[in-house]
Short mmCIF file of C-alpha atoms in Angstrom, two decimals:
data_model
loop_
_atom_site.label_atom_id
_atom_site.label_comp_id
_atom_site.label_asym_id
_atom_site.label_seq_id
_atom_site.Cartn_x
_atom_site.Cartn_y
_atom_site.Cartn_z
CA UNK A 921 2.62 -12.48 48.39
CA UNK A 922 -0.15 -13.31 50.81
CA UNK A 923 -1.59 -10.22 52.40
CA UNK A 924 -1.83 -10.73 56.54
CA UNK A 925 -5.17 -11.13 57.92
CA UNK A 926 -6.28 -8.45 60.37
CA UNK A 927 -7.47 -9.88 63.61
CA UNK A 928 -10.19 -7.83 64.79
CA UNK A 929 -12.06 -8.60 68.29
CA UNK A 930 -15.02 -6.41 68.24
CA UNK A 931 -18.12 -5.96 65.94
CA UNK A 932 -17.41 -2.23 65.52
CA UNK A 933 -13.84 -2.97 64.60
CA UNK A 934 -15.23 -5.54 62.03
CA UNK A 935 -17.39 -2.83 60.71
CA UNK A 936 -14.61 -0.28 60.39
CA UNK A 937 -12.43 -2.77 58.47
CA UNK A 938 -15.43 -3.64 56.28
CA UNK A 939 -15.83 0.03 55.47
CA UNK A 940 -12.17 0.35 54.64
CA UNK A 941 -12.20 -2.49 52.15
CA UNK A 942 -15.37 -1.08 50.46
CA UNK A 943 -13.87 2.58 50.17
CA UNK A 944 -10.40 1.39 48.91
CA UNK A 945 -9.93 1.87 45.14
CA UNK A 946 -10.29 -1.30 43.09
CA UNK A 947 -7.04 -2.04 41.34
CA UNK A 948 -6.64 -4.62 38.64
CA UNK A 949 -3.49 -6.88 39.43
CA UNK A 950 -1.69 -9.42 37.17
CA UNK A 951 -2.81 -12.85 37.69
CA UNK A 952 -1.80 -16.40 36.47
CA UNK A 953 -2.68 -16.95 32.98
CA UNK A 954 -2.50 -20.11 30.55
CA UNK A 955 0.82 -18.67 29.62
CA UNK A 956 2.19 -18.36 33.11
CA UNK A 957 2.56 -15.65 35.81
CA UNK A 958 4.75 -12.62 36.53
CA UNK A 959 6.60 -14.77 39.15
CA UNK A 960 7.90 -17.26 36.48
CA UNK A 961 11.20 -16.02 35.32
CA UNK A 962 10.84 -17.49 31.89
CA UNK A 963 8.18 -14.96 31.17
CA UNK A 964 10.39 -11.90 31.24
CA UNK A 965 9.68 -9.92 27.99
CA UNK A 966 12.89 -10.96 26.17
CA UNK A 967 12.36 -14.65 26.86
CA UNK A 968 8.54 -14.46 26.09
CA UNK A 969 9.19 -12.76 22.80
CA UNK A 970 12.17 -15.02 21.53
CA UNK A 971 10.41 -18.30 22.69
CA UNK A 972 6.86 -17.73 22.14
CA UNK A 973 6.27 -15.02 19.33
CA UNK A 974 7.13 -16.26 15.75
CA UNK A 975 8.08 -14.05 12.83
CA UNK A 976 5.32 -14.67 10.21
CA UNK A 977 7.71 -13.77 7.43
CA UNK A 978 10.29 -16.36 8.42
CA UNK A 979 8.37 -18.84 10.40
CA UNK A 980 11.07 -18.64 12.93
CA UNK A 981 11.12 -17.16 16.52
CA UNK A 982 11.93 -13.31 16.81
CA UNK A 983 15.47 -12.41 17.51
CA UNK A 984 15.84 -9.07 19.23
CA UNK A 985 18.46 -6.37 18.58
CA UNK A 986 20.64 -5.32 21.41
CA UNK A 987 18.57 -1.95 21.47
CA UNK A 988 15.47 -3.83 21.95
CA UNK A 989 16.76 -5.94 24.69
CA UNK A 990 18.20 -2.98 26.48
CA UNK A 991 14.76 -1.07 26.37
CA UNK A 992 12.81 -4.08 27.71
CA UNK A 993 15.06 -4.76 30.52
CA UNK A 994 14.00 -1.38 31.93
CA UNK A 995 10.45 -0.95 30.55
CA UNK A 996 8.73 -3.35 32.81
CA UNK A 997 10.18 -3.01 36.15
CA UNK A 998 7.98 -3.17 38.99
CA UNK A 999 7.64 -0.88 41.98
CA UNK A 1000 7.45 -2.32 45.52
CA UNK A 1001 3.60 -1.92 45.36
CA UNK A 1002 3.40 -3.96 42.11
CA UNK A 1003 2.98 -1.30 39.63
CA UNK A 1004 4.95 -0.43 36.63
CA UNK A 1005 7.94 1.99 37.31
CA UNK A 1006 7.65 3.61 33.91
CA UNK A 1007 4.02 3.86 32.70
CA UNK A 1008 5.11 6.24 29.87
CA UNK A 1009 7.36 4.34 27.22
CA UNK A 1010 9.04 6.00 24.10
CA UNK A 1011 11.03 4.17 21.66
CA UNK A 1012 12.60 6.74 19.15
CA UNK A 1013 14.74 5.24 16.38
CA UNK A 1014 15.53 6.01 12.50
CA UNK A 1015 13.20 4.81 9.85
CA UNK A 1016 13.29 1.04 9.08
CA UNK A 1017 14.53 0.07 12.45
CA UNK A 1018 11.78 -2.29 12.87
CA UNK A 1019 9.60 -0.06 15.41
CA UNK A 1020 6.20 -1.29 14.03
CA UNK A 1021 7.02 -4.93 14.70
CA UNK A 1022 8.62 -4.19 18.14
CA UNK A 1023 5.66 -2.31 19.15
CA UNK A 1024 3.37 -5.17 18.06
CA UNK A 1025 5.56 -7.66 20.33
CA UNK A 1026 5.32 -5.32 23.39
CA UNK A 1027 1.53 -5.11 22.98
CA UNK A 1028 1.01 -8.83 22.77
CA UNK A 1029 3.49 -9.32 25.69
CA UNK A 1030 1.49 -6.86 27.91
CA UNK A 1031 -1.92 -8.31 27.08
CA UNK A 1032 -0.92 -11.88 27.33
CA UNK A 1033 1.52 -11.87 30.29
CA UNK A 1034 1.00 -8.97 32.37
CA UNK A 1035 -2.57 -7.81 31.69
CA UNK A 1036 -4.60 -10.70 33.18
CA UNK A 1037 -8.20 -10.99 32.75
CA UNK A 1038 -9.93 -8.51 30.47
CA UNK A 1039 -6.75 -6.65 29.71
CA UNK A 1040 -7.48 -3.82 27.01
CA UNK A 1041 -4.75 -2.82 24.43
CA UNK A 1042 -5.27 0.02 21.93
CA UNK A 1043 -3.63 0.62 18.59
CA UNK A 1044 -3.81 4.35 17.90
CA UNK A 1045 -2.15 6.17 14.93
CA UNK A 1046 -2.62 9.19 12.70
CA UNK A 1047 -5.87 7.64 11.35
CA UNK A 1048 -7.77 4.48 11.31
CA UNK A 1049 -6.27 2.98 8.18
CA UNK A 1050 -2.92 3.43 9.55
CA UNK A 1051 -3.65 1.95 12.92
CA UNK A 1052 -5.24 -0.96 11.42
CA UNK A 1053 -2.58 -1.31 8.60
CA UNK A 1054 0.69 -0.94 10.86
CA UNK A 1055 0.91 -2.16 14.42
CA UNK A 1056 -2.48 -3.83 14.54
CA UNK A 1057 -1.81 -5.83 11.32
CA UNK A 1058 1.60 -6.71 12.72
CA UNK A 1059 0.26 -8.06 15.93
CA UNK A 1060 -2.39 -10.07 14.02
CA UNK A 1061 0.03 -11.74 11.93
CA UNK A 1062 2.47 -12.42 14.65
CA UNK A 1063 -0.67 -14.01 16.89
CA UNK A 1064 -1.91 -16.11 13.81
CA UNK A 1065 1.87 -17.44 13.27
CA UNK A 1066 2.57 -18.25 16.79
CA UNK A 1067 1.42 -21.78 17.78
CA UNK A 1068 1.17 -21.07 21.47
CA UNK A 1069 -1.16 -17.91 20.86
CA UNK A 1070 -3.05 -19.12 17.76
CA UNK A 1071 -5.55 -21.65 19.17
CA UNK A 1072 -6.76 -19.19 22.05
CA UNK A 1073 -6.91 -16.10 19.67
CA UNK A 1074 -9.86 -14.99 17.58
CA UNK A 1075 -8.78 -12.38 15.05
CA UNK A 1076 -11.18 -10.10 13.21
CA UNK A 1077 -10.86 -7.13 11.01
CA UNK A 1078 -10.35 -4.61 13.92
CA UNK A 1079 -10.05 -6.77 17.10
CA UNK A 1080 -8.00 -9.58 18.37
CA UNK A 1081 -9.68 -11.52 21.40
CA UNK A 1082 -7.97 -13.97 23.65
CA UNK A 1083 -10.75 -16.40 24.75
CA UNK A 1084 -9.02 -17.82 28.01
CA UNK A 1085 -8.77 -14.31 29.53
CA UNK A 1086 -11.09 -12.04 27.53
CA UNK A 1087 -8.14 -9.83 26.80
CA UNK A 1088 -8.48 -7.75 23.51
CA UNK A 1089 -6.29 -5.69 21.25
CA UNK A 1090 -8.32 -3.21 19.20
CA UNK A 1091 -7.49 -0.70 16.45
CA UNK A 1092 -8.98 2.67 17.01
CA UNK A 1093 -9.66 5.62 15.04
CA UNK A 1094 -8.07 9.07 15.91
CA UNK A 1095 -11.32 9.96 17.67
CA UNK A 1096 -10.94 11.02 21.35
CA UNK A 1097 -14.71 11.08 21.82
CA UNK A 1098 -15.01 7.45 20.86
CA UNK A 1099 -12.10 6.41 23.10
CA UNK A 1100 -13.80 7.94 26.13
CA UNK A 1101 -14.51 5.43 28.96
CA UNK A 1102 -11.59 3.38 27.90
CA UNK A 1103 -9.58 1.34 30.57
CA UNK A 1104 -6.55 0.55 28.69
CA UNK A 1105 -3.78 -1.86 30.03
CA UNK A 1106 -1.57 -0.43 27.11
CA UNK A 1107 -2.08 1.99 24.33
CA UNK A 1108 0.28 2.11 21.29
CA UNK A 1109 0.90 5.41 19.49
CA UNK A 1110 2.71 5.04 16.10
CA UNK A 1111 4.66 7.92 14.54
CA UNK A 1112 3.52 10.42 17.31
CA UNK A 1113 5.23 13.30 15.22
CA UNK A 1114 2.13 13.37 13.21
CA UNK A 1115 -0.30 14.25 16.10
CA UNK A 1116 -0.38 18.15 15.48
CA UNK A 1117 -4.22 18.86 15.85
CA UNK A 1118 -6.15 19.64 18.91
CA UNK A 1119 -8.28 16.60 18.17
CA UNK A 1120 -5.16 14.25 18.10
CA UNK A 1121 -3.89 15.75 21.33
CA UNK A 1122 -7.19 15.25 23.00
CA UNK A 1123 -7.05 11.58 22.06
CA UNK A 1124 -3.35 11.21 23.51
CA UNK A 1125 -4.96 12.81 26.94
CA UNK A 1126 -7.94 10.39 26.81
CA UNK A 1127 -5.69 7.25 26.63
CA UNK A 1128 -3.75 8.13 29.79
CA UNK A 1129 -2.63 5.14 31.87
CA UNK A 1130 -5.46 4.56 34.42
CA UNK A 1131 -4.84 4.21 38.16
CA UNK A 1132 -7.39 1.27 38.35
CA UNK A 1133 -4.77 -0.97 36.70
CA UNK A 1134 -1.53 -2.11 38.29
CA UNK A 1135 0.06 -2.64 34.87
CA UNK A 1136 -1.02 0.21 32.58
CA UNK A 1137 1.31 2.07 30.32
CA UNK A 1138 1.42 4.04 26.98
CA UNK A 1139 4.02 3.11 24.32
CA UNK A 1140 5.14 5.59 21.60
CA UNK A 1141 7.26 4.21 18.61
CA UNK A 1142 8.43 6.98 16.30
CA UNK A 1143 11.17 8.87 14.68
CA UNK A 1144 11.68 12.70 15.08
CA UNK A 1145 9.35 15.38 13.97
CA UNK A 1146 9.28 19.10 13.08
CA UNK A 1147 10.43 21.76 15.39
CA UNK A 1148 7.44 24.06 16.60
CA UNK A 1149 4.95 21.85 14.89
CA UNK A 1150 5.02 18.43 16.39
CA UNK A 1151 4.59 19.78 19.75
CA UNK A 1152 3.10 16.95 21.63
CA UNK A 1153 6.22 14.66 20.72
CA UNK A 1154 8.57 17.56 21.09
CA UNK A 1155 7.48 18.17 24.62
CA UNK A 1156 8.01 14.35 25.57
CA UNK A 1157 11.17 14.35 23.91
CA UNK A 1158 12.59 17.36 25.90
CA UNK A 1159 11.27 16.12 29.06
CA UNK A 1160 13.15 12.68 28.60
CA UNK A 1161 16.32 14.49 27.62
CA UNK A 1162 16.03 16.35 30.72
CA UNK A 1163 16.05 13.20 32.95
CA UNK A 1164 18.72 10.88 33.99
CA UNK A 1165 20.71 8.91 31.21
CA UNK A 1166 20.70 5.39 32.75
CA UNK A 1167 22.37 3.60 29.69
CA UNK A 1168 23.58 4.59 26.18
CA UNK A 1169 20.62 6.20 24.48
CA UNK A 1170 18.20 5.46 27.45
CA UNK A 1171 16.68 8.23 29.62
CA UNK A 1172 14.57 8.03 32.68
CA UNK A 1173 12.47 10.81 34.07
CA UNK A 1174 10.07 10.13 36.59
CA UNK A 1175 7.43 7.82 35.13
CA UNK A 1176 9.03 8.32 31.54
CA UNK A 1177 11.54 5.71 30.01
CA UNK A 1178 12.79 7.04 26.68
CA UNK A 1179 15.07 5.34 24.27
CA UNK A 1180 16.17 7.76 21.61
CA UNK A 1181 19.00 6.92 19.27
CA UNK A 1182 20.45 8.36 15.92
CA UNK A 1183 22.30 5.04 15.26
CA UNK A 1184 21.46 2.23 13.17
CA UNK A 1185 20.45 -0.73 15.40
CA UNK A 1186 19.02 -3.22 13.04
CA UNK A 1187 21.32 -5.55 10.77
CA UNK A 1188 19.51 -4.63 7.57
CA UNK A 1189 20.34 -0.91 8.16
CA UNK A 1190 23.63 -0.84 6.07
CA UNK A 1191 25.90 1.98 5.13
CA UNK A 1192 24.95 1.20 1.58
CA UNK A 1193 21.26 1.84 2.35
CA UNK A 1194 22.23 4.93 4.16
CA UNK A 1195 24.01 6.33 1.22
CA UNK A 1196 21.09 5.37 -0.98
CA UNK A 1197 18.60 7.39 1.23
CA UNK A 1198 20.94 10.25 1.10
CA UNK A 1199 20.77 10.36 -2.62
CA UNK A 1200 17.00 9.82 -2.68
CA UNK A 1201 15.75 12.13 -0.01
CA UNK A 1202 15.84 15.84 0.45
CA UNK A 1203 18.28 16.98 3.12
CA UNK A 1204 15.70 17.72 5.88
CA UNK A 1205 13.79 14.25 5.18
CA UNK A 1206 17.04 12.51 5.49
CA UNK A 1207 18.09 13.96 8.71
CA UNK A 1208 14.61 13.44 10.20
CA UNK A 1209 13.84 10.00 8.92
CA UNK A 1210 17.23 8.46 8.48
CA UNK A 1211 19.12 9.98 11.35
CA UNK A 1212 16.09 10.67 13.67
CA UNK A 1213 16.86 14.30 14.21
CA UNK A 1214 14.48 17.17 14.49
CA UNK A 1215 14.34 19.76 11.64
CA UNK A 1216 12.40 22.61 10.57
CA UNK A 1217 9.24 22.12 8.41
CA UNK A 1218 10.84 24.11 5.60
CA UNK A 1219 13.82 23.25 3.48
CA UNK A 1220 15.17 23.96 0.15
CA UNK A 1221 13.05 22.33 -2.79
CA UNK A 1222 16.02 21.38 -4.80
CA UNK A 1223 19.70 21.73 -4.86
CA UNK A 1224 20.48 24.48 -7.44
CA UNK A 1225 23.20 22.24 -8.85
CA UNK A 1226 20.60 19.63 -9.67
CA UNK A 1227 18.48 22.19 -11.43
CA UNK A 1228 21.45 23.50 -13.45
CA UNK A 1229 22.17 20.14 -14.62
CA UNK A 1230 18.73 19.84 -16.13
CA UNK A 1231 19.11 23.21 -18.14
CA UNK A 1232 20.07 22.60 -21.80
CA UNK A 1233 22.15 25.74 -22.81
CA UNK A 1234 20.88 24.97 -26.61
CA UNK A 1235 17.30 24.58 -25.78
CA UNK A 1236 14.88 27.29 -26.36
CA UNK A 1237 11.08 27.67 -25.80
CA UNK A 1238 9.07 26.02 -28.57
CA UNK A 1239 6.74 28.42 -30.35
CA UNK A 1240 4.59 25.79 -32.12
CA UNK A 1241 4.24 22.21 -33.25
CA UNK A 1242 0.71 21.03 -34.02
CA UNK A 1243 2.03 17.24 -33.70
CA UNK A 1244 3.64 17.55 -30.45
CA UNK A 1245 1.59 16.26 -27.52
CA UNK A 1246 1.89 18.69 -24.55
CA UNK A 1247 0.51 18.79 -21.01
CA UNK A 1248 -0.14 22.23 -19.48
CA UNK A 1249 -0.39 23.42 -15.89
CA UNK A 1250 -1.89 26.80 -14.62
CA UNK A 1251 -1.42 28.46 -11.23
CA UNK A 1252 -3.60 31.26 -11.15
CA UNK A 1253 -4.19 34.44 -8.89
CA UNK A 1254 -6.26 37.42 -9.43
CA UNK A 1255 -4.57 40.08 -7.36
CA UNK A 1256 -1.53 39.40 -5.32
CA UNK A 1257 0.55 36.39 -6.70
CA UNK A 1258 1.56 36.02 -10.30
CA UNK A 1259 -0.41 33.62 -12.61
CA UNK A 1260 1.81 31.04 -14.54
CA UNK A 1261 1.25 28.85 -17.33
CA UNK A 1262 3.65 26.02 -18.06
CA UNK A 1263 3.68 23.37 -20.88
CA UNK A 1264 5.75 20.11 -20.95
CA UNK A 1265 6.03 17.22 -23.25
CA UNK A 1266 7.44 13.64 -22.90
CA UNK A 1267 10.37 12.77 -25.21
CA UNK A 1268 10.17 9.13 -25.92
CA UNK A 1269 13.49 8.83 -27.54
CA UNK A 1270 15.27 10.55 -24.67
CA UNK A 1271 12.98 9.26 -22.18
CA UNK A 1272 12.72 12.55 -20.31
CA UNK A 1273 10.25 15.29 -19.63
CA UNK A 1274 10.94 18.56 -21.58
CA UNK A 1275 9.84 22.11 -20.50
CA UNK A 1276 8.26 23.31 -23.75
CA UNK A 1277 7.02 26.67 -22.92
CA UNK A 1278 5.86 28.94 -20.17
CA UNK A 1279 4.40 32.40 -19.41
CA UNK A 1280 3.84 34.54 -16.33
CA UNK A 1281 1.29 37.17 -15.71
CA UNK A 1282 1.74 39.54 -12.78
CA UNK A 1283 -1.49 41.34 -11.44
CA UNK A 1284 -1.58 43.97 -8.75
CA UNK A 1285 -4.35 45.00 -5.99
CA UNK A 1286 -5.06 48.05 -8.38
CA UNK A 1287 -4.96 46.10 -11.67
CA UNK A 1288 -6.40 42.62 -11.26
CA UNK A 1289 -5.97 40.10 -13.79
CA UNK A 1290 -8.32 39.85 -16.74
CA UNK A 1291 -8.41 36.21 -17.07
CA UNK A 1292 -10.54 36.13 -20.28
CA UNK A 1293 -8.10 38.48 -21.98
CA UNK A 1294 -4.75 36.80 -20.66
CA UNK A 1295 -5.03 33.21 -19.35
CA UNK A 1296 -8.06 32.24 -21.29
CA UNK A 1297 -6.64 33.67 -24.63
CA UNK A 1298 -3.13 32.04 -23.94
CA UNK A 1299 -4.56 28.52 -23.44
CA UNK A 1300 -6.68 28.84 -26.55
CA UNK A 1301 -3.45 29.87 -28.59
CA UNK A 1302 -1.80 26.92 -27.02
CA UNK A 1303 -4.53 24.58 -28.23
CA UNK A 1304 -3.95 25.76 -31.71
CA UNK A 1305 -0.07 25.73 -31.70
CA UNK A 1306 0.24 22.24 -29.92
CA UNK A 1307 -1.67 19.08 -29.68
CA UNK A 1308 -2.74 19.66 -26.14
CA UNK A 1309 -3.75 16.60 -24.10
CA UNK A 1310 -5.02 18.20 -20.93
CA UNK A 1311 -4.68 21.40 -18.84
CA UNK A 1312 -4.52 20.95 -15.24
CA UNK A 1313 -6.10 23.85 -13.26
CA UNK A 1314 -7.13 24.75 -9.73
CA UNK A 1315 -11.09 25.31 -9.96
CA UNK A 1316 -11.02 27.69 -7.04
CA UNK A 1317 -9.87 30.76 -9.31
CA UNK A 1318 -10.67 29.43 -12.87
CA UNK A 1319 -14.20 27.76 -12.82
CA UNK A 1320 -15.68 30.35 -15.14
CA UNK A 1321 -12.76 30.27 -17.49
CA UNK A 1322 -12.64 26.47 -17.50
CA UNK A 1323 -16.39 26.22 -18.29
CA UNK A 1324 -15.99 28.56 -21.34
CA UNK A 1325 -12.89 26.57 -22.57
CA UNK A 1326 -14.56 23.29 -22.16
CA UNK A 1327 -17.34 24.60 -24.49
CA UNK A 1328 -14.67 25.36 -27.06
CA UNK A 1329 -13.22 21.77 -26.63
CA UNK A 1330 -10.21 22.54 -24.65
CA UNK A 1331 -9.34 19.48 -22.42
CA UNK A 1332 -9.60 21.09 -18.95
CA UNK A 1333 -8.96 18.85 -16.09
CA UNK A 1334 -9.66 19.96 -12.31
CA UNK A 1335 -6.58 19.64 -10.08
CA UNK A 1336 -7.52 21.15 -6.64
CA UNK A 1337 -4.61 22.28 -4.89
CA UNK A 1338 -5.15 19.92 -1.99
CA UNK A 1339 -2.30 18.51 0.17
CA UNK A 1340 -2.48 15.08 -1.67
CA UNK A 1341 -2.47 16.66 -5.16
CA UNK A 1342 0.33 18.96 -4.38
CA UNK A 1343 2.28 16.41 -2.73
CA UNK A 1344 1.99 14.19 -5.72
CA UNK A 1345 3.01 17.09 -8.21
CA UNK A 1346 5.79 18.46 -5.96
CA UNK A 1347 7.28 15.02 -5.49
CA UNK A 1348 7.26 14.07 -9.05
CA UNK A 1349 8.90 17.53 -10.07
CA UNK A 1350 11.48 16.82 -7.36
CA UNK A 1351 12.42 13.33 -8.65
CA UNK A 1352 12.50 14.55 -12.07
CA UNK A 1353 15.03 17.32 -11.25
CA UNK A 1354 17.00 15.12 -8.70
CA UNK A 1355 17.39 12.43 -11.42
CA UNK A 1356 18.21 14.79 -14.25
CA UNK A 1357 15.15 13.53 -16.15
CA UNK A 1358 13.75 16.90 -16.78
CA UNK A 1359 15.11 19.10 -19.71
CA UNK A 1360 14.51 22.80 -19.26
CA UNK A 1361 15.66 25.81 -21.42
CA UNK A 1362 17.79 28.58 -19.87
CA UNK A 1363 15.67 31.36 -18.15
CA UNK A 1364 16.70 33.62 -15.34
CA UNK A 1365 13.17 34.04 -13.88
CA UNK A 1366 12.42 30.30 -13.86
CA UNK A 1367 15.75 29.81 -12.13
CA UNK A 1368 15.01 32.41 -9.49
CA UNK A 1369 11.68 30.88 -8.75
CA UNK A 1370 13.26 27.42 -8.32
CA UNK A 1371 15.89 28.93 -6.02
CA UNK A 1372 13.08 30.63 -3.87
CA UNK A 1373 10.94 27.55 -3.63
CA UNK A 1374 11.10 25.67 -0.39
CA UNK A 1375 9.55 22.17 0.48
CA UNK A 1376 7.17 22.51 3.35
CA UNK A 1377 6.37 19.06 5.08
CA UNK A 1378 2.99 18.44 7.06
CA UNK A 1379 1.88 15.20 8.64
CA UNK A 1380 -0.26 14.73 5.42
CA UNK A 1381 2.53 15.09 3.09
CA UNK A 1382 4.73 17.93 1.58
CA UNK A 1383 4.19 20.65 -1.08
CA UNK A 1384 6.07 23.43 -2.75
CA UNK A 1385 5.92 26.82 -1.16
CA UNK A 1386 7.80 30.01 -0.80
CA UNK A 1387 10.03 31.45 2.07
CA UNK A 1388 8.68 35.07 1.74
CA UNK A 1389 5.37 36.56 0.79
CA UNK A 1390 7.15 38.62 -2.03
CA UNK A 1391 8.73 35.75 -3.73
CA UNK A 1392 7.11 34.42 -6.87
CA UNK A 1393 7.12 30.72 -7.37
CA UNK A 1394 3.89 30.18 -9.35
CA UNK A 1395 5.79 28.97 -12.44
CA UNK A 1396 7.36 26.17 -10.39
CA UNK A 1397 3.93 25.09 -9.16
CA UNK A 1398 2.62 25.28 -12.86
CA UNK A 1399 5.53 23.32 -13.94
CA UNK A 1400 4.95 20.63 -11.46
CA UNK A 1401 1.24 20.17 -12.63
CA UNK A 1402 2.44 19.99 -16.21
CA UNK A 1403 5.19 17.61 -15.72
CA UNK A 1404 2.84 15.35 -13.78
CA UNK A 1405 0.90 14.90 -16.69
CA UNK A 1406 3.78 14.25 -18.89
CA UNK A 1407 5.20 11.52 -16.64
CA UNK A 1408 1.57 9.85 -16.56
CA UNK A 1409 2.06 9.68 -20.43
CA UNK A 1410 5.39 7.75 -20.10
CA UNK A 1411 3.45 4.85 -18.72
CA UNK A 1412 1.43 4.52 -21.77
CA UNK A 1413 2.19 2.78 -24.95
CA UNK A 1414 3.65 4.82 -27.78
CA UNK A 1415 0.87 5.90 -30.20
CA UNK A 1416 0.76 4.25 -33.64
CA UNK A 1417 1.70 7.02 -36.25
CA UNK A 1418 1.16 6.28 -39.99
CA UNK A 1419 1.97 8.60 -42.94
CA UNK A 1420 -0.18 9.12 -45.92
CA UNK A 1421 2.32 7.09 -47.96
CA UNK A 1422 2.34 4.27 -45.39
CA UNK A 1423 -1.71 4.19 -45.69
CA UNK A 1424 -1.57 4.10 -49.58
CA UNK A 1425 1.02 1.25 -49.40
CA UNK A 1426 -1.34 -0.82 -47.11
CA UNK A 1427 -4.22 -0.18 -49.42
CA UNK A 1428 -2.21 -1.20 -52.45
CA UNK A 1429 -1.32 -4.56 -50.69
CA UNK A 1430 -4.73 -5.33 -49.64
CA UNK A 1431 -6.97 -7.77 -51.76
CA UNK A 1432 -8.69 -6.00 -54.42
CA UNK A 1433 -12.23 -7.39 -54.03
CA UNK A 1434 -14.41 -4.60 -53.00
CA UNK A 1435 -15.47 -5.67 -49.58
CA UNK A 1436 -11.83 -6.89 -48.44
CA UNK A 1437 -10.74 -3.33 -49.62
CA UNK A 1438 -13.22 -1.48 -47.71
CA UNK A 1439 -12.42 -3.64 -44.53
CA UNK A 1440 -8.77 -2.92 -44.88
CA UNK A 1441 -9.51 0.73 -45.14
CA UNK A 1442 -11.74 0.76 -42.08
CA UNK A 1443 -9.13 -1.03 -39.97
CA UNK A 1444 -6.36 1.60 -41.21
CA UNK A 1445 -8.72 4.48 -40.62
CA UNK A 1446 -9.65 2.98 -36.95
CA UNK A 1447 -5.91 2.72 -36.17
CA UNK A 1448 -5.18 6.41 -37.59
CA UNK A 1449 -8.05 7.88 -35.75
CA UNK A 1450 -6.67 6.48 -32.37
CA UNK A 1451 -3.16 7.89 -33.21
CA UNK A 1452 -2.05 11.15 -32.03
CA UNK A 1453 -0.21 12.25 -35.20
CA UNK A 1454 -2.66 15.02 -36.19
CA UNK A 1455 -2.97 13.57 -39.75
CA UNK A 1456 -6.47 13.68 -41.35
CA UNK A 1457 -8.60 10.76 -41.92
CA UNK A 1458 -8.96 9.46 -45.52
CA UNK A 1459 -12.01 8.23 -47.49
CA UNK A 1460 -11.70 5.05 -49.40
CA UNK A 1461 -11.67 7.00 -52.74
CA UNK A 1462 -8.78 9.13 -51.69
CA UNK A 1463 -6.91 5.66 -51.07
CA UNK A 1464 -7.59 4.50 -54.68
CA UNK A 1465 -10.78 2.36 -54.00
CA UNK A 1466 -13.67 2.69 -56.41
#
């Protein structure tokens, strides 16, 4: 619309008018681009996405779901003064709804159609790798697959530039200081439930839609988080629910438009997949990821029926077997918590992990644990009784013990109790129990520890913990460390084990000339020395050669 000209008849009036123009805020407005203008009906978001953007996986134009169309019909409504009615956009849906691809489509639409010259779009996530690997990567692939966009776009590792307008899409790290001074047309936050730190909250504040752009918004795609932990997302979620419900699962609250559903909206989210996820995920994880419901960060580690199914009533702790390969885990404490040692083996015949042996030491503030007389001595005994392949330990409490044991040729392996390590061990143990791939012997204390263990989820993963400080679950942690080593053994080839009689038969069948016999013996010895049978090596004389 053409702005009416002011007719001013005097020099002072002209000066006053010029002063008004200079003092008025500079606002970027959408303008005509090579793809059209805002006044073109064909370039509404649904039409633009379904006619211009190409799915890189199929090579065909995208087809939006009904939920996505509903959201888009309301997301880019303009006010009479040409600004977005909803500068805050939230799309919350269950896992595998296609939120990442949908966010990439919206990002491209805003930059190409609404943003005008020098539009700025930012992909922010929990960390740099995720921002680059999810929404930004999806946007890059869509641009490169779309014939109308590809000739105009320059795609690099962390930046997409449209040459005709100078508009850019950039992947950024979760660094609020580095984002200072940005003038975003749109910023996309992926999985906002993971923004729990003060640093992440400052990045969110830094990327607020600026008043200098008529079209400026902040887009969040996510599923539910943890009550009292995902505070940023939870506050936005509650604000949206307090607003007006303008359509099924769609809420408007001031400048916030929030779509939040517990339903499956994508055709690939079938009932069969839902039941598969119900079997594979822990209850809280299923509720949060698959049904998009808020949960507590803590939940029971495993269902006790699953644990009882793993217990063999006929099994007993194994006292000794020098030929049995075992993996050991140690969870140590000197004063307060108990210290536990657990040993596991991999049964290749049954294709299951077996709990072989365990022991728990209970210190007290008045009588701290003597590591040398207890843990160190126990590990040395295990080395004599079994073929110990490795002993996983946390160096925080056991550095001195580990150094002494390494000097005595005990295979000590550092396993710091960091979130990634604990997540790997906890997940592995959970899957073993859930799939009945662990065989345990009956033990009331171990069962009680399993019952008292809880799974604590964090944005970086989850770990085994305890619901009360008085509960002792150290044997569960040690069992998880030992079972992880045993499972890793399952991926290796079975060792070659030859008896003394087999070696003698090989020697008897070998050619009788002296050098051929020595070569055959060396091959046999080499194979044998690489095996894990625990049998001794033999000299050529012992095998009948002269």
